[in-house]
Amino acid sequence: MTFPVDPAFAFLALVGCADAAAVAAFFVGRARLRSTERARLRARRLASAILAGTAVSSGRSRRDEAFVRRKKWIFLEETANIADAVVLSDGQRRSLTDLLVRCRVPGRLVRGLRSANRYIRARAAAALAFFRTRPVLALLVKALEVERSYPVKILLAAALAESGDPAVMPTIIDTLKGSPERYQCAVRGIVAEYGNGLDEILPVLISRPEKEIQMLLIHQAGRNCSPLIEKYVERLSRSADLDVARAAFRVLATVRAGALDHRRYLSHDDFLVRNLAAESLGRLPRTESLALLFEYMDDPVIRKSAVLAVTALIRARPHFLKIVMHRCLNERRPPARRVLADVLANFTDYIMGKLHGVDEELAGRVLHALVSDGKTNEIINFLNRNTDDVIERKALALLRAILEKSGSLAGDFLSYLDGRIAGELGIGAAPPSGERPARRERTNRPLLAFFLFIGALLAPTLCLAVAFLDSRTGPDGVLPLFLRSFNTVFAVYSLALSALSLLVMLFSLRGAGRQARNLALPRASLLFTEGVLPSMSIISPAHNEEATIVESVTALFNLRYPDYEIIVVNDGSTDRTLERLIEAFALERTDVFIHGYLRTAEIRGVYAGKRYPELLVVDKANGGKADSLNAGINLAHKEYFSGIDADSLLDQDALINLASLFLFSEELVLAAGGNILPANGCVVNGGALESTRIPAGHLARFQTVEYVRAFMAGRVGWSELKLLLIISGAFGVFHCRSVINAGGYLTRSERYQKDTVGEDMELVVRLCRQALESRTPFATVYGRDADCWTEIPERLPILVNQRDRWQRGLLDIISFHWRLLFNPAYGRMGLIGMPYFLVFEALGPWLELEGFLVFVVSLAAGWIALPLVALVFAATVGMGFLVSVLSISILERGKEHFPLRDKLKLLLYSFLEIFGVRQFLNFLRVRGFVRLLAKAEGWGKMERRGWRSRENPPKEAHS
Amino acid sequence: MENTHSSSGHPPHDESGTIDPVTGLGNERLFLRLLTEEFFRARERETNGAVLLIKIDDIMGINARHGRRGGDEALRSLGNLLKKTGAAPENSSHLIFRLSGPVCSYVMPDCSADRANSMAREIASGTFHSDLFIERLTVSIGVVNLYEFFLSEEDETRLIRSIEQAALRRLETAERSGGNTVCFNSALTDTGTGDAPSVLIVDPDQSAVEPLVFALEAANLDVTTCRNGEEAYALIRAKPPSAVVCEAMTPRLNGFMLRDRLRANAFLGTIPFILLSHKKTEEFIRKAIDLDIRHYFRKPISITEVAGLIGNLLRGFHA
């Protein structure tokens, strides 16, 4: 040996030093966070003082100037924040500008506009928005003209539009040509928000033939309609381009509903225009509207719109109800009659009330017609709530007569009618609900067996063969030789795994920094401008979650996001989940149109309430989580949907932080995910986090370390590498249209007729796969600042079950999408992403477990060379700990999740974890593999304790 | 239903002219008799009770549009709605009567003042949202708490009359303030706390709070700030401010939910409530209107405007 020390020992020492350095960096990072906070506070104070015009002595002002020069970005950010919350007068703006000019900030910003770095240009654009002087605007206009990156363009356009100068509008509008839909949407919103200068250039704009500009003007007309633009929109409503014609008519129907020739549009070629025409009649409470609707009601395509329209007409003019009742009894066209029955069903309460009123006879006949048409839901609902015995008597007499004639209806009443009333009606008690159909998880067993061979047997067999051959030529026996070669394989594998983690970690560090910088750029007023962030449907599947459901939904109401709706899917709960929701949010059964995009288990009913218009609750037969999400997608109206577990709590800013990152993606974001953190140690009050702590149990703390490492060191980096393939089911955001086109989550009722336990990852893989196959550019995003807190298993059997499920899911997906493996046609996803999962996640645990056992045996027997021991230690302990420490620092960068004590504990646990826990978790993965092959299936059930609340929750809080 | 009799307040065999023919509820005579019993029982046990007088707004208009039968029907439907409210298990002791004209009374024995107020609001919004009526109806409600008369020394008949009179006066006040209103106390402006006028600002975003604090303090107002709705509620309960300025999307308890909770309390609900937010969508505006929030500013706000408004709202407030 020529070295004084073996290189393995040197490497171990090096890794040890790196560990120490990482721990030191961890504390430095904390101190930096504190000092940034202080600087922020000082900047805000200074800006406020200047705005309030509080005179400052010259000595102070010199110190202030030095401060601004030193911390110019923080100062700019804080002034921009103030200007975003409060309208500044010209004088105030000038005095701040003076200070900034004295500190030579603008010059630097202007240079930034010409930078080759996208981020520096974006930052300059966002900051220059503050100045609003002519030269600055001219520079921004020039920058926008040559800019190619859409994220920067949005910031430039917003900065220009905010100035309110009409001269900048043509440049902004010209950027629309050939731009992606998302960008157009954002610019439409920005122009509508600030674009009062549009009127001057309108005569020029209306002669432009570009579709993008036509759409912009149509959108603008919806906000602010002059006669000129109105005429223009009317012309466009006859456009050959269906998108334009529809959008134009939509606007026309709202701005000049009264003067519209509805007959023409009710017989339009396009079905959507016909629907829109019917809907718009509903906003015109006149007898003519009703007559027109009656006339066109037998068009089956506009059925739903006609129902909505007539209902709206009656709500506006209640005396129309009688006309509709008579019409319903006399209608001969079956489609029209169905529409009228649908309408009248919405007024069941009123009609039932009439049973002992003036129009008793008419009401009776209408009810008869309704029940015969199968409109039983509303009547059942009414009877269950009704307290008037006279009405009940009369209604029951009527129903009895009808049921005698057609017995088939009795089933409906049987399953939903209150037991007592059903008894009086002479029908028995409800039968027990049907058993849930068996799951269908078709597994590719030959492929899995092949994987098993490679993962579990290949390395030992090869080592054994090598040892056997060597033993014939050398003096050593087979066993020591086998152990030596196997230990070498183990060391190399561990080294490769750790090196890879560290590599991804480096990308994580870069990605985390980039995300934090990007998030600080757009101001709240821009984010809350219509269309800048995509609208969002939050879908929360719930199965037997009565303990936490109301709090979870309340928390969703508190999200800070411009445009979102909440859809809770009750997946055949056997407890009181649905009842809890109905009580807490004053919900009522409603009839809504459910799109048939995806096939799901049977929908039993949809509930909505007037007090919380953004909430929709779907009650459906049990079909599993994936099936519930598909049902939610069918009801979602927004651009993106977000699947959130009912037992998870979203941070108030989670959604906006995640969606803000979409602004910075050049490609269409298909899927995005956020941080998952354990909520077990947190105190929750009224659906909001009161304090965040790490969990108390050892098992949960080890998992916390694991989660932090997986998300911070793993997914941030993978997303930076454009290879993010896992998005946790607890909190993920997906592009609605793409998911529908891809066939939704994998369930047995959808097109692939297959269930999987890893539906979240499978969907991402399938979305990416289809985008790659159709060659559409796409992105998947991981948001480091979007926190979702979820309950993790605290007891061992549940953890074992969970890991079993995860491993089965992973293997299922790899074998389902095996064509992607090592396939260059799928780019880096086929060559790096999927193989990584196969090698290190699916097969690696085998090798790791075997290697660990062999290592321990040979260590105990003394059959291993010390350098090899050092290498294994350096790889597993040294580098493993390094990754953990760095991931905790990334988590705590910019925002403190846990108090210092907890973080120190996490450091300790991340060290202890390496000895035993990691191996145990590997064992669980191996176990999952074996169980999948042995077909031992079973649903791991997570037990819920309910949120821990404060010791003495205020009682009056929910009065 | 079996509990209709108890809730409509007349014993099943008493038919001697105490039943109103239109609604089937007890009439004014029965009301006065039961009110007398209720009052003395409450005074003896020192528990509160409440009387709500509920009047259909614009009954003349309804009669004009739908004929007198329409008016009767509206009244009957109101009776049904009240019966439905009274039929809930926790309301089983409540009594319902019809007085002269389009007025019903709802008696709540043995309940707190806050409960009575929230009940009144519930009835008002229930009526507004109900589909039972021939058209969109609103009601005005006057609320009297029995404890207000515990110290009165008038004789029995005059005492009961003056309770009824007080209730009618409040009903009139409610009606005069535009209908769809609930009036709890005779003097609507009786909200002063005696201290200097104070403003509570609830907003997690410090950039909005600081300039506002500067401006309000310059106007000699006592300003407190906090960052979340839960904390704000505790502060308001401990020491009610003269006005609340609140961001709509506050953590823990958002602005709407805070307003909703404040409205459950008769006094706290009258504190002027100003909403601020970057988000001002149709949906949010509708929610604000539903909660009777009269001032809703979109950020960026003009400090002059908001501070000026607060100044105007608190004018006449004696320091």
Short mmCIF file of C-alpha atoms in Angstrom, two decimals, chain A residues 398-730:
data_model
loop_
_atom_site.label_atom_id
_atom_site.label_comp_id
_atom_site.label_asym_id
_atom_site.label_seq_id
_atom_site.Cartn_x
_atom_site.Cartn_y
_atom_site.Cartn_z
CA LEU A 398 -101.86 10.28 -2.18
CA LEU A 399 -98.69 8.19 -2.16
CA ARG A 400 -100.53 5.08 -1.07
CA ALA A 401 -102.84 5.43 -4.06
CA ILE A 402 -99.91 5.82 -6.44
CA LEU A 403 -97.86 2.99 -4.98
CA GLU A 404 -100.79 0.63 -5.27
CA LYS A 405 -100.78 1.27 -8.98
CA SER A 406 -97.03 0.96 -9.57
CA GLY A 407 -95.16 -1.07 -7.00
CA SER A 408 -91.75 -0.51 -8.57
CA LEU A 409 -91.49 2.93 -6.95
CA ALA A 410 -91.73 1.48 -3.47
CA GLY A 411 -88.02 0.63 -3.60
CA ASP A 412 -87.02 4.30 -3.64
CA PHE A 413 -89.20 5.12 -0.69
CA LEU A 414 -88.01 2.05 1.11
CA SER A 415 -84.33 2.95 1.06
CA TYR A 416 -84.54 6.63 1.90
CA LEU A 417 -87.81 7.32 3.70
CA ASP A 418 -87.81 7.66 7.46
CA GLY A 419 -88.72 4.32 9.06
CA ARG A 420 -91.83 5.59 10.85
CA ILE A 421 -93.33 7.20 7.76
CA ALA A 422 -92.45 4.20 5.63
CA GLY A 423 -94.32 2.08 8.15
CA GLU A 424 -97.39 4.26 7.86
CA LEU A 425 -97.15 4.01 4.12
CA GLY A 426 -97.34 0.24 4.51
CA ILE A 427 -93.87 -0.63 3.24
CA GLY A 428 -91.29 -2.46 5.32
CA ALA A 429 -87.96 -1.33 6.70
CA ALA A 430 -84.99 -0.72 4.45
CA PRO A 431 -82.97 -3.79 3.45
CA PRO A 432 -79.28 -3.86 4.41
CA SER A 433 -77.12 -2.14 1.82
CA GLY A 434 -75.36 -4.34 -0.68
CA GLU A 435 -71.91 -5.79 -0.16
CA ARG A 436 -69.03 -4.00 -1.76
CA PRO A 437 -67.82 -5.61 -4.98
CA ALA A 438 -64.46 -7.32 -4.85
CA ARG A 439 -61.40 -5.35 -5.85
CA ARG A 440 -59.73 -6.22 -9.07
CA GLU A 441 -55.97 -5.81 -8.82
CA ARG A 442 -54.70 -7.80 -11.70
CA THR A 443 -51.00 -8.32 -11.17
CA ASN A 444 -48.44 -9.23 -13.76
CA ARG A 445 -47.05 -12.21 -11.86
CA PRO A 446 -44.44 -13.49 -14.33
CA LEU A 447 -42.88 -10.04 -14.48
CA LEU A 448 -42.90 -9.74 -10.71
CA ALA A 449 -41.32 -13.17 -10.37
CA PHE A 450 -38.61 -12.03 -12.75
CA PHE A 451 -38.08 -8.90 -10.65
CA LEU A 452 -37.90 -11.11 -7.56
CA PHE A 453 -35.20 -13.20 -9.16
CA ILE A 454 -33.13 -10.14 -10.09
CA GLY A 455 -33.65 -8.38 -6.81
CA ALA A 456 -33.30 -11.21 -4.35
CA LEU A 457 -31.27 -13.90 -6.01
CA LEU A 458 -29.07 -12.47 -8.72
CA ALA A 459 -26.46 -10.85 -6.49
CA PRO A 460 -26.07 -13.79 -4.06
CA THR A 461 -25.92 -16.29 -6.91
CA LEU A 462 -23.25 -14.36 -8.75
CA CYS A 463 -21.24 -13.85 -5.59
CA LEU A 464 -21.50 -17.52 -4.80
CA ALA A 465 -20.33 -18.45 -8.30
CA VAL A 466 -17.37 -16.08 -8.06
CA ALA A 467 -16.50 -17.43 -4.61
CA PHE A 468 -16.73 -20.96 -5.88
CA LEU A 469 -14.41 -20.31 -8.80
CA ASP A 470 -11.92 -18.43 -6.61
CA SER A 471 -11.88 -21.10 -3.96
CA ARG A 472 -10.64 -23.60 -6.50
CA THR A 473 -7.58 -21.51 -7.31
CA GLY A 474 -6.88 -19.88 -3.94
CA PRO A 475 -6.30 -21.04 -0.43
CA ASP A 476 -9.56 -19.63 1.08
CA GLY A 477 -12.78 -21.52 1.59
CA VAL A 478 -16.01 -20.75 -0.26
CA LEU A 479 -17.78 -19.08 2.65
CA PRO A 480 -15.24 -16.33 3.47
CA LEU A 481 -14.83 -15.62 -0.22
CA PHE A 482 -18.57 -15.40 -0.69
CA LEU A 483 -18.90 -13.07 2.26
CA ARG A 484 -16.08 -10.86 0.99
CA SER A 485 -17.52 -10.49 -2.49
CA PHE A 486 -21.03 -10.00 -1.19
CA ASN A 487 -19.84 -7.35 1.22
CA THR A 488 -18.13 -5.57 -1.65
CA VAL A 489 -21.37 -5.63 -3.63
CA PHE A 490 -23.21 -4.28 -0.60
CA ALA A 491 -20.66 -1.50 -0.11
CA VAL A 492 -20.81 -0.50 -3.77
CA TYR A 493 -24.59 -0.51 -3.76
CA SER A 494 -24.76 1.58 -0.57
CA LEU A 495 -22.26 3.99 -1.98
CA ALA A 496 -24.19 4.30 -5.23
CA LEU A 497 -27.48 4.83 -3.40
CA SER A 498 -26.03 7.46 -1.08
CA ALA A 499 -24.20 9.20 -3.90
CA LEU A 500 -27.40 9.33 -5.90
CA SER A 501 -29.33 10.72 -2.93
CA LEU A 502 -26.68 13.36 -2.46
CA LEU A 503 -26.80 14.24 -6.13
CA VAL A 504 -30.57 14.64 -6.01
CA MET A 505 -30.02 16.58 -2.79
CA LEU A 506 -27.86 19.09 -4.67
CA PHE A 507 -30.66 19.63 -7.13
CA SER A 508 -33.03 19.99 -4.19
CA LEU A 509 -30.90 22.76 -2.76
CA ARG A 510 -30.98 24.54 -6.08
CA GLY A 511 -34.71 23.93 -6.57
CA ALA A 512 -35.60 25.07 -3.06
CA GLY A 513 -33.73 28.32 -3.56
CA ARG A 514 -35.30 28.92 -6.94
CA GLN A 515 -38.80 28.26 -5.62
CA ALA A 516 -38.36 30.56 -2.65
CA ARG A 517 -37.13 33.36 -4.92
CA ASN A 518 -39.93 32.85 -7.44
CA LEU A 519 -42.61 32.82 -4.76
CA ALA A 520 -41.50 36.21 -3.50
CA LEU A 521 -41.98 37.83 -6.93
CA PRO A 522 -45.70 38.17 -7.68
CA ARG A 523 -47.66 40.49 -5.39
CA ALA A 524 -50.94 39.40 -3.83
CA SER A 525 -52.99 41.76 -5.98
CA LEU A 526 -51.60 40.09 -9.10
CA LEU A 527 -52.28 36.61 -7.75
CA PHE A 528 -55.83 37.60 -6.87
CA THR A 529 -56.46 39.09 -10.31
CA GLU A 530 -58.96 36.94 -12.14
CA GLY A 531 -57.39 34.33 -14.38
CA VAL A 532 -53.78 34.76 -13.23
CA LEU A 533 -53.95 31.65 -11.07
CA PRO A 534 -56.00 28.74 -12.36
CA SER A 535 -59.33 28.03 -10.72
CA MET A 536 -59.32 25.00 -8.46
CA SER A 537 -61.77 22.29 -7.38
CA ILE A 538 -60.76 20.71 -4.11
CA ILE A 539 -61.91 17.11 -3.99
CA SER A 540 -61.80 15.47 -0.61
CA PRO A 541 -62.80 11.81 -0.48
CA ALA A 542 -64.05 10.70 2.93
CA HIS A 543 -64.70 7.20 4.14
CA ASN A 544 -65.84 6.91 7.76
CA GLU A 545 -64.26 10.16 8.87
CA GLU A 546 -66.93 11.42 11.23
CA ALA A 547 -64.34 12.34 13.85
CA THR A 548 -62.55 14.89 11.71
CA ILE A 549 -64.68 15.68 8.69
CA VAL A 550 -66.28 18.94 9.88
CA GLU A 551 -62.97 20.38 11.03
CA SER A 552 -61.25 19.39 7.79
CA VAL A 553 -63.91 21.06 5.68
CA THR A 554 -63.89 24.17 7.87
CA ALA A 555 -60.15 24.36 7.30
CA LEU A 556 -60.74 24.21 3.56
CA PHE A 557 -63.03 27.25 3.82
CA ASN A 558 -60.12 29.16 5.29
CA LEU A 559 -57.76 28.64 2.37
CA ARG A 560 -56.28 31.75 0.85
CA TYR A 561 -56.97 31.25 -2.83
CA PRO A 562 -58.66 33.41 -5.47
CA ASP A 563 -61.11 30.97 -7.03
CA TYR A 564 -61.93 27.55 -5.65
CA GLU A 565 -64.77 25.17 -4.85
CA ILE A 566 -64.86 22.28 -2.39
CA ILE A 567 -66.27 18.88 -3.30
CA VAL A 568 -66.47 16.33 -0.49
CA VAL A 569 -67.11 12.78 -1.67
CA ASN A 570 -68.65 10.52 0.93
CA ASP A 571 -67.49 7.09 -0.17
CA GLY A 572 -70.25 4.92 1.25
CA SER A 573 -69.39 5.67 4.86
CA THR A 574 -71.06 3.46 7.40
CA ASP A 575 -70.75 6.03 10.18
CA ARG A 576 -72.30 9.47 10.43
CA THR A 577 -69.90 11.30 8.09
CA LEU A 578 -72.64 12.53 5.77
CA GLU A 579 -74.97 13.50 8.62
CA ARG A 580 -72.21 15.48 10.31
CA LEU A 581 -71.66 17.44 7.12
CA ILE A 582 -75.35 18.07 6.54
CA GLU A 583 -75.80 19.36 10.08
CA ALA A 584 -72.70 21.50 10.19
CA PHE A 585 -73.13 23.22 6.84
CA ALA A 586 -76.94 23.28 6.53
CA LEU A 587 -76.92 21.20 3.37
CA GLU A 588 -79.88 20.08 1.33
CA ARG A 589 -80.22 17.49 -1.33
CA THR A 590 -80.03 19.05 -4.77
CA ASP A 591 -80.23 17.84 -8.31
CA VAL A 592 -77.22 18.82 -10.34
CA PHE A 593 -75.99 17.80 -13.71
CA ILE A 594 -73.24 15.22 -13.34
CA HIS A 595 -70.91 14.87 -16.30
CA GLY A 596 -70.37 11.31 -17.37
CA TYR A 597 -66.67 11.82 -18.14
CA LEU A 598 -65.55 8.99 -15.90
CA ARG A 599 -67.45 5.89 -14.85
CA THR A 600 -67.76 5.48 -11.09
CA ALA A 601 -69.75 3.63 -8.48
CA GLU A 602 -73.36 4.75 -8.16
CA ILE A 603 -74.00 8.31 -7.00
CA ARG A 604 -76.69 8.39 -4.32
CA GLY A 605 -77.14 12.09 -4.08
CA VAL A 606 -75.56 15.51 -4.18
CA TYR A 607 -75.91 18.01 -1.36
CA ALA A 608 -75.40 21.75 -1.32
CA GLY A 609 -76.32 24.56 1.02
CA LYS A 610 -77.11 28.21 0.59
CA ARG A 611 -74.85 29.44 3.35
CA TYR A 612 -71.72 27.87 1.92
CA PRO A 613 -72.21 28.14 -1.85
CA GLU A 614 -68.68 26.88 -2.54
CA LEU A 615 -69.32 23.49 -0.93
CA LEU A 616 -70.75 20.43 -2.67
CA VAL A 617 -71.09 17.03 -0.99
CA VAL A 618 -71.48 13.89 -3.07
CA ASP A 619 -72.83 10.75 -1.50
CA LYS A 620 -71.93 7.59 -3.38
CA ALA A 621 -71.72 3.86 -2.97
CA ASN A 622 -68.40 2.59 -1.68
CA GLY A 623 -65.83 2.23 -4.41
CA GLY A 624 -62.52 3.18 -2.85
CA LYS A 625 -60.51 6.35 -2.86
CA ALA A 626 -59.68 6.41 -6.57
CA ASP A 627 -63.32 5.90 -7.47
CA SER A 628 -64.36 8.75 -5.16
CA LEU A 629 -61.84 11.07 -6.75
CA ASN A 630 -63.20 10.15 -10.17
CA ALA A 631 -66.71 10.96 -8.96
CA GLY A 632 -65.46 14.31 -7.71
CA ILE A 633 -63.81 15.04 -11.06
CA ASN A 634 -67.17 14.46 -12.76
CA LEU A 635 -68.62 17.28 -10.68
CA ALA A 636 -65.64 19.62 -10.81
CA HIS A 637 -66.05 22.85 -12.73
CA LYS A 638 -62.59 24.31 -12.51
CA GLU A 639 -59.36 24.20 -14.45
CA TYR A 640 -57.43 22.13 -11.92
CA PHE A 641 -58.56 19.81 -9.20
CA SER A 642 -56.80 19.04 -5.99
CA GLY A 643 -57.19 15.71 -4.25
CA ILE A 644 -56.93 16.10 -0.52
CA ASP A 645 -57.40 13.36 2.06
CA ALA A 646 -60.19 14.15 4.48
CA ASP A 647 -57.83 13.56 7.39
CA SER A 648 -55.25 16.03 6.12
CA LEU A 649 -55.01 19.70 7.00
CA LEU A 650 -53.82 22.18 4.42
CA ASP A 651 -51.84 25.17 5.49
CA GLN A 652 -53.78 28.35 4.70
CA ASP A 653 -51.29 29.33 2.01
CA ALA A 654 -50.58 25.83 0.69
CA LEU A 655 -52.73 26.09 -2.41
CA ILE A 656 -51.70 29.60 -3.42
CA ASN A 657 -48.02 28.80 -2.88
CA LEU A 658 -48.29 25.72 -5.04
CA ALA A 659 -50.31 27.34 -7.81
CA SER A 660 -48.01 30.39 -7.88
CA LEU A 661 -45.29 28.06 -9.10
CA PHE A 662 -47.45 27.32 -12.15
CA LEU A 663 -46.86 30.93 -13.15
CA PHE A 664 -43.18 30.15 -13.48
CA SER A 665 -43.56 27.06 -15.60
CA GLU A 666 -43.15 27.54 -19.33
CA GLU A 667 -45.04 24.33 -20.01
CA LEU A 668 -48.53 23.28 -19.00
CA VAL A 669 -48.42 21.91 -15.45
CA LEU A 670 -50.14 18.51 -15.48
CA ALA A 671 -49.61 17.60 -11.85
CA ALA A 672 -48.25 19.17 -8.72
CA GLY A 673 -47.76 18.09 -5.15
CA GLY A 674 -46.86 19.60 -1.84
CA ASN A 675 -45.10 18.73 1.39
CA ILE A 676 -46.61 16.10 3.59
CA LEU A 677 -45.79 16.60 7.26
CA PRO A 678 -47.02 14.60 10.25
CA ALA A 679 -49.88 16.26 12.10
CA ASN A 680 -49.76 13.89 15.07
CA GLY A 681 -47.91 16.32 17.31
CA CYS A 682 -49.78 19.42 16.19
CA VAL A 683 -52.55 21.10 18.12
CA VAL A 684 -55.56 21.72 15.94
CA ASN A 685 -58.37 24.06 16.83
CA GLY A 686 -61.43 24.68 14.73
CA GLY A 687 -59.77 23.14 11.70
CA ALA A 688 -56.65 25.25 11.96
CA LEU A 689 -53.20 24.50 13.27
CA GLU A 690 -52.51 26.21 16.53
CA SER A 691 -49.01 24.95 17.08
CA THR A 692 -46.85 22.61 15.06
CA ARG A 693 -44.66 20.13 16.91
CA ILE A 694 -43.10 16.84 15.99
CA PRO A 695 -45.07 13.77 17.12
CA ALA A 696 -44.46 12.28 20.54
CA GLY A 697 -43.94 8.56 19.82
CA HIS A 698 -40.61 7.14 18.67
CA LEU A 699 -42.16 5.39 15.70
CA ALA A 700 -43.83 8.58 14.50
CA ARG A 701 -40.62 10.58 14.96
CA PHE A 702 -38.62 8.16 12.85
CA GLN A 703 -41.29 8.50 10.19
CA THR A 704 -41.09 12.29 10.45
CA VAL A 705 -37.40 12.12 9.64
CA GLU A 706 -38.20 9.81 6.77
CA TYR A 707 -40.92 12.11 5.39
CA VAL A 708 -38.77 15.22 5.61
CA ARG A 709 -35.95 13.44 3.83
CA ALA A 710 -38.18 11.95 1.14
CA PHE A 711 -39.80 15.29 0.36
CA MET A 712 -36.99 17.78 0.84
CA ALA A 713 -34.06 15.73 -0.41
CA GLY A 714 -36.10 13.71 -2.86
CA ARG A 715 -39.02 15.35 -4.51
CA VAL A 716 -37.70 18.90 -4.65
CA GLY A 717 -34.68 17.55 -6.52
CA TRP A 718 -36.65 15.21 -8.75
CA SER A 719 -38.96 18.04 -9.72
CA GLU A 720 -35.92 20.20 -10.49
CA LEU A 721 -34.75 17.39 -12.77
CA LYS A 722 -38.23 17.28 -14.37
CA LEU A 723 -38.56 13.70 -13.18
CA LEU A 724 -41.15 14.03 -10.45
CA LEU A 725 -43.27 10.89 -10.70
CA ILE A 726 -44.79 10.63 -7.24
CA ILE A 727 -47.37 13.01 -5.92
CA SER A 728 -48.71 12.06 -2.56
CA GLY A 729 -52.39 11.21 -2.42
CA ALA A 730 -52.74 13.37 0.68
#
